[in-house]
JSON list of C-alpha atoms in Angstrom, two decimals:
[
{"chain": "A", "resi": 12, "resn": "GLN", "atom": "CA", "xyz": [-0.59, -0.39, -0.14]},
{"chain": "A", "resi": 13, "resn": "VAL", "atom": "CA", "xyz": [1.21, 3.34, -1.36]},
{"chain": "A", "resi": 14, "resn": "GLN", "atom": "CA", "xyz": [2.19, 5.35, 2.07]},
{"chain": "A", "resi": 15, "resn": "VAL", "atom": "CA", "xyz": [1.92, 9.76, 1.63]},
{"chain": "A", "resi": 16, "resn": "VAL", "atom": "CA", "xyz": [3.56, 11.87, 4.20]},
{"chain": "A", "resi": 17, "resn": "GLU", "atom": "CA", "xyz": [3.39, 15.57, 3.83]},
{"chain": "A", "resi": 18, "resn": "SER", "atom": "CA", "xyz": [5.82, 17.71, 6.64]},
{"chain": "A", "resi": 19, "resn": "GLY", "atom": "CA", "xyz": [6.52, 21.69, 6.26]},
{"chain": "A", "resi": 20, "resn": "GLY", "atom": "CA", "xyz": [3.45, 23.53, 7.20]},
{"chain": "A", "resi": 21, "resn": "GLY", "atom": "CA", "xyz": [3.37, 26.03, 9.50]},
{"chain": "A", "resi": 22, "resn": "SER", "atom": "CA", "xyz": [1.66, 29.69, 10.36]},
{"chain": "A", "resi": 23, "resn": "VAL", "atom": "CA", "xyz": [4.25, 32.40, 8.17]},
{"chain": "A", "resi": 24, "resn": "GLN", "atom": "CA", "xyz": [3.32, 36.31, 7.92]},
{"chain": "A", "resi": 25, "resn": "ALA", "atom": "CA", "xyz": [1.96, 37.59, 4.36]},
{"chain": "A", "resi": 26, "resn": "GLY", "atom": "CA", "xyz": [4.44, 37.53, 1.86]},
{"chain": "A", "resi": 27, "resn": "GLY", "atom": "CA", "xyz": [6.61, 34.92, 4.15]},
{"chain": "A", "resi": 28, "resn": "SER", "atom": "CA", "xyz": [7.52, 32.20, 2.36]},
{"chain": "A", "resi": 29, "resn": "LEU", "atom": "CA", "xyz": [6.89, 28.12, 3.24]},
{"chain": "A", "resi": 30, "resn": "ARG", "atom": "CA", "xyz": [8.24, 24.28, 1.02]},
{"chain": "A", "resi": 31, "resn": "LEU", "atom": "CA", "xyz": [5.78, 21.67, 1.35]},
{"chain": "A", "resi": 32, "resn": "SER", "atom": "CA", "xyz": [7.16, 18.05, 0.60]},
{"chain": "A", "resi": 33, "resn": "CYS", "atom": "CA", "xyz": [5.98, 14.92, -0.09]},
{"chain": "A", "resi": 34, "resn": "ALA", "atom": "CA", "xyz": [7.61, 11.76, 0.89]},
{"chain": "A", "resi": 35, "resn": "VAL", "atom": "CA", "xyz": [6.09, 8.76, -0.82]},
{"chain": "A", "resi": 36, "resn": "SER", "atom": "CA", "xyz": [7.41, 5.00, -0.76]},
{"chain": "A", "resi": 37, "resn": "LYS", "atom": "CA", "xyz": [6.22, 1.62, -1.75]},
{"chain": "A", "resi": 38, "resn": "TYR", "atom": "CA", "xyz": [5.49, 3.62, -5.09]},
{"chain": "A", "resi": 39, "resn": "THR", "atom": "CA", "xyz": [7.90, 5.46, -7.82]},
{"chain": "A", "resi": 40, "resn": "ILE", "atom": "CA", "xyz": [6.33, 9.04, -8.32]},
{"chain": "A", "resi": 41, "resn": "SER", "atom": "CA", "xyz": [8.53, 9.20, -11.27]},
{"chain": "A", "resi": 42, "resn": "SER", "atom": "CA", "xyz": [5.72, 7.98, -13.05]},
{"chain": "A", "resi": 43, "resn": "SER", "atom": "CA", "xyz": [2.30, 9.07, -12.13]},
{"chain": "A", "resi": 44, "resn": "CYS", "atom": "CA", "xyz": [1.32, 12.13, -11.94]},
{"chain": "A", "resi": 45, "resn": "MET", "atom": "CA", "xyz": [1.02, 13.62, -8.81]},
{"chain": "A", "resi": 46, "resn": "GLY", "atom": "CA", "xyz": [-0.78, 16.98, -7.42]},
{"chain": "A", "resi": 47, "resn": "TRP", "atom": "CA", "xyz": [-1.09, 19.27, -4.63]},
{"chain": "A", "resi": 48, "resn": "PHE", "atom": "CA", "xyz": [-4.71, 20.36, -2.67]},
{"chain": "A", "resi": 49, "resn": "ARG", "atom": "CA", "xyz": [-5.99, 22.40, -0.32]},
{"chain": "A", "resi": 50, "resn": "GLN", "atom": "CA", "xyz": [-8.70, 22.64, 1.79]},
{"chain": "A", "resi": 51, "resn": "ALA", "atom": "CA", "xyz": [-9.78, 26.00, 3.84]},
{"chain": "A", "resi": 52, "resn": "PRO", "atom": "CA", "xyz": [-12.93, 25.03, 6.39]},
{"chain": "A", "resi": 53, "resn": "GLY", "atom": "CA", "xyz": [-16.27, 24.91, 4.68]},
{"chain": "A", "resi": 54, "resn": "LYS", "atom": "CA", "xyz": [-15.05, 25.00, 1.21]},
{"chain": "A", "resi": 55, "resn": "GLN", "atom": "CA", "xyz": [-14.69, 21.71, -1.25]},
{"chain": "A", "resi": 56, "resn": "ARG", "atom": "CA", "xyz": [-11.20, 20.66, -1.69]},
{"chain": "A", "resi": 57, "resn": "GLU", "atom": "CA", "xyz": [-8.90, 22.35, -4.28]},
{"chain": "A", "resi": 58, "resn": "GLY", "atom": "CA", "xyz": [-6.54, 21.63, -6.78]},
{"chain": "A", "resi": 59, "resn": "VAL", "atom": "CA", "xyz": [-3.26, 23.24, -6.32]},
{"chain": "A", "resi": 60, "resn": "ALA", "atom": "CA", "xyz": [-0.26, 21.75, -8.65]},
{"chain": "A", "resi": 61, "resn": "SER", "atom": "CA", "xyz": [0.14, 18.89, -10.58]},
{"chain": "A", "resi": 62, "resn": "ILE", "atom": "CA", "xyz": [3.07, 17.33, -12.44]},
{"chain": "A", "resi": 63, "resn": "ASP", "atom": "CA", "xyz": [3.36, 14.43, -15.22]},
{"chain": "A", "resi": 64, "resn": "ASN", "atom": "CA", "xyz": [5.65, 12.15, -15.44]},
{"chain": "A", "resi": 65, "resn": "ASP", "atom": "CA", "xyz": [7.21, 13.85, -17.50]},
{"chain": "A", "resi": 66, "resn": "GLY", "atom": "CA", "xyz": [8.23, 16.94, -15.81]},
{"chain": "A", "resi": 67, "resn": "THR", "atom": "CA", "xyz": [5.16, 19.11, -17.36]},
{"chain": "A", "resi": 68, "resn": "THR", "atom": "CA", "xyz": [3.26, 20.91, -14.10]},
{"chain": "A", "resi": 69, "resn": "SER", "atom": "CA", "xyz": [0.05, 22.89, -14.34]},
{"chain": "A", "resi": 70, "resn": "TYR", "atom": "CA", "xyz": [-0.73, 25.74, -11.29]},
{"chain": "A", "resi": 71, "resn": "ALA", "atom": "CA", "xyz": [-4.17, 26.82, -10.50]},
{"chain": "A", "resi": 72, "resn": "ASP", "atom": "CA", "xyz": [-4.98, 30.78, -11.30]},
{"chain": "A", "resi": 73, "resn": "SER", "atom": "CA", "xyz": [-4.87, 31.57, -8.16]},
{"chain": "A", "resi": 74, "resn": "VAL", "atom": "CA", "xyz": [-0.99, 30.33, -7.49]},
{"chain": "A", "resi": 75, "resn": "LYS", "atom": "CA", "xyz": [0.12, 30.73, -10.63]},
{"chain": "A", "resi": 76, "resn": "GLY", "atom": "CA", "xyz": [3.83, 32.87, -10.00]},
{"chain": "A", "resi": 77, "resn": "ARG", "atom": "CA", "xyz": [3.73, 32.13, -6.65]},
{"chain": "A", "resi": 78, "resn": "PHE", "atom": "CA", "xyz": [3.68, 28.46, -5.80]},
{"chain": "A", "resi": 79, "resn": "THR", "atom": "CA", "xyz": [6.31, 25.55, -7.65]},
{"chain": "A", "resi": 80, "resn": "ALA", "atom": "CA", "xyz": [5.90, 21.95, -8.16]},
{"chain": "A", "resi": 81, "resn": "SER", "atom": "CA", "xyz": [9.11, 19.59, -8.06]},
{"chain": "A", "resi": 82, "resn": "ARG", "atom": "CA", "xyz": [9.93, 16.28, -7.58]},
{"chain": "A", "resi": 83, "resn": "ASP", "atom": "CA", "xyz": [13.39, 15.09, -6.35]},
{"chain": "A", "resi": 84, "resn": "SER", "atom": "CA", "xyz": [12.94, 11.19, -7.62]},
{"chain": "A", "resi": 85, "resn": "ALA", "atom": "CA", "xyz": [16.00, 10.15, -6.09]},
{"chain": "A", "resi": 86, "resn": "LYS", "atom": "CA", "xyz": [14.75, 10.96, -2.54]},
{"chain": "A", "resi": 87, "resn": "ASN", "atom": "CA", "xyz": [10.92, 10.02, -4.46]},
{"chain": "A", "resi": 88, "resn": "THR", "atom": "CA", "xyz": [9.36, 13.17, -2.78]},
{"chain": "A", "resi": 89, "resn": "LEU", "atom": "CA", "xyz": [7.71, 15.86, -3.65]},
{"chain": "A", "resi": 90, "resn": "TYR", "atom": "CA", "xyz": [7.66, 19.78, -3.08]},
{"chain": "A", "resi": 91, "resn": "LEU", "atom": "CA", "xyz": [5.43, 22.64, -2.95]},
{"chain": "A", "resi": 92, "resn": "GLN", "atom": "CA", "xyz": [7.78, 26.14, -3.03]},
{"chain": "A", "resi": 93, "resn": "MET", "atom": "CA", "xyz": [4.87, 28.40, -1.57]},
{"chain": "A", "resi": 94, "resn": "ASN", "atom": "CA", "xyz": [6.21, 31.76, -2.30]},
{"chain": "A", "resi": 95, "resn": "SER", "atom": "CA", "xyz": [4.51, 35.66, -1.89]},
{"chain": "A", "resi": 96, "resn": "LEU", "atom": "CA", "xyz": [2.07, 34.16, 0.28]},
{"chain": "A", "resi": 97, "resn": "LYS", "atom": "CA", "xyz": [-1.34, 35.78, 1.07]},
{"chain": "A", "resi": 98, "resn": "PRO", "atom": "CA", "xyz": [-4.41, 34.76, 4.01]},
{"chain": "A", "resi": 99, "resn": "GLU", "atom": "CA", "xyz": [-6.67, 33.01, 1.12]},
{"chain": "A", "resi": 100, "resn": "ASP", "atom": "CA", "xyz": [-3.63, 30.77, 1.12]},
{"chain": "A", "resi": 101, "resn": "THR", "atom": "CA", "xyz": [-4.56, 29.45, 4.79]},
{"chain": "A", "resi": 102, "resn": "ALA", "atom": "CA", "xyz": [-5.56, 25.75, 4.67]},
{"chain": "A", "resi": 103, "resn": "MET", "atom": "CA", "xyz": [-4.46, 21.94, 4.42]},
{"chain": "A", "resi": 104, "resn": "TYR", "atom": "CA", "xyz": [-2.19, 20.82, 1.70]},
{"chain": "A", "resi": 105, "resn": "TYR", "atom": "CA", "xyz": [-2.40, 17.55, 0.74]},
{"chain": "A", "resi": 106, "resn": "CYS", "atom": "CA", "xyz": [-0.65, 15.36, -1.77]},
{"chain": "A", "resi": 107, "resn": "ALA", "atom": "CA", "xyz": [-1.99, 13.28, -4.27]},
{"chain": "A", "resi": 108, "resn": "GLY", "atom": "CA", "xyz": [-1.47, 10.86, -6.56]},
{"chain": "A", "resi": 109, "resn": "ASN", "atom": "CA", "xyz": [-2.84, 8.86, -9.49]},
{"chain": "A", "resi": 110, "resn": "GLN", "atom": "CA", "xyz": [-0.92, 5.22, -10.54]},
{"chain": "A", "resi": 111, "resn": "TYR", "atom": "CA", "xyz": [-2.99, 4.69, -13.00]},
{"chain": "A", "resi": 112, "resn": "ARG", "atom": "CA", "xyz": [-1.84, 7.69, -14.97]},
{"chain": "A", "resi": 113, "resn": "SER", "atom": "CA", "xyz": [1.60, 9.25, -16.35]},
{"chain": "A", "resi": 114, "resn": "ARG", "atom": "CA", "xyz": [0.20, 12.42, -17.18]},
{"chain": "A", "resi": 115, "resn": "CYS", "atom": "CA", "xyz": [-2.18, 14.30, -15.07]},
{"chain": "A", "resi": 116, "resn": "LEU", "atom": "CA", "xyz": [-6.15, 15.95, -16.56]},
{"chain": "A", "resi": 117, "resn": "ARG", "atom": "CA", "xyz": [-6.43, 19.27, -16.42]},
{"chain": "A", "resi": 118, "resn": "PRO", "atom": "CA", "xyz": [-8.10, 21.12, -14.59]},
{"chain": "A", "resi": 119, "resn": "SER", "atom": "CA", "xyz": [-7.33, 19.00, -11.17]},
{"chain": "A", "resi": 120, "resn": "SER", "atom": "CA", "xyz": [-9.76, 17.26, -9.73]},
{"chain": "A", "resi": 121, "resn": "ARG", "atom": "CA", "xyz": [-10.36, 15.13, -6.24]},
{"chain": "A", "resi": 122, "resn": "TRP", "atom": "CA", "xyz": [-11.67, 12.49, -7.77]},
{"chain": "A", "resi": 123, "resn": "ASP", "atom": "CA", "xyz": [-9.00, 11.86, -10.42]},
{"chain": "A", "resi": 124, "resn": "TYR", "atom": "CA", "xyz": [-6.87, 10.80, -7.55]},
{"chain": "A", "resi": 125, "resn": "LYS", "atom": "CA", "xyz": [-5.83, 7.28, -6.14]},
{"chain": "A", "resi": 126, "resn": "PHE", "atom": "CA", "xyz": [-3.54, 7.71, -2.96]},
{"chain": "A", "resi": 127, "resn": "TRP", "atom": "CA", "xyz": [-3.57, 10.38, -0.67]},
{"chain": "A", "resi": 128, "resn": "GLY", "atom": "CA", "xyz": [-1.42, 11.80, 2.12]},
{"chain": "A", "resi": 129, "resn": "GLN", "atom": "CA", "xyz": [-3.24, 13.09, 5.84]},
{"chain": "A", "resi": 130, "resn": "GLY", "atom": "CA", "xyz": [-2.43, 16.44, 4.98]},
{"chain": "A", "resi": 131, "resn": "THR", "atom": "CA", "xyz": [0.39, 19.84, 6.33]},
{"chain": "A", "resi": 132, "resn": "GLN", "atom": "CA", "xyz": [-1.48, 22.80, 7.82]},
{"chain": "A", "resi": 133, "resn": "VAL", "atom": "CA", "xyz": [-1.15, 26.28, 6.41]},
{"chain": "A", "resi": 134, "resn": "THR", "atom": "CA", "xyz": [-1.61, 29.33, 8.08]},
{"chain": "A", "resi": 135, "resn": "VAL", "atom": "CA", "xyz": [-1.00, 32.67, 6.48]},
{"chain": "A", "resi": 136, "resn": "SER", "atom": "CA", "xyz": [-1.79, 36.18, 8.66]},
{"chain": "A", "resi": 137, "resn": "SER", "atom": "CA", "xyz": [-2.27, 39.26, 7.84]}
]
């Protein structure tokens, strides 16, 4: 069974940066579509970024130019670098993957992803 552990969340002031990590075991992340999602209280889970097996990335309009998704195949770890953070970025952030897709569907839908981490909280204060 695939295991996913996110880390790197925390509390920052607006304008600050955080880097989230997603360590995956029992599966090679470079083989498939991987994504980052977030869910704020009372809101739907939304796609933030996705990365195909060939490294192609895609971003939600709300984070484009501020967030960067990447991966380290040697460490089998996915990252989300978040810069210029805003209070509206406050949410629980989740890493997810779909071992049956090499290319991610866009726009991202939570229903396309087959395994998930438990999430890491990001709080941005004004």
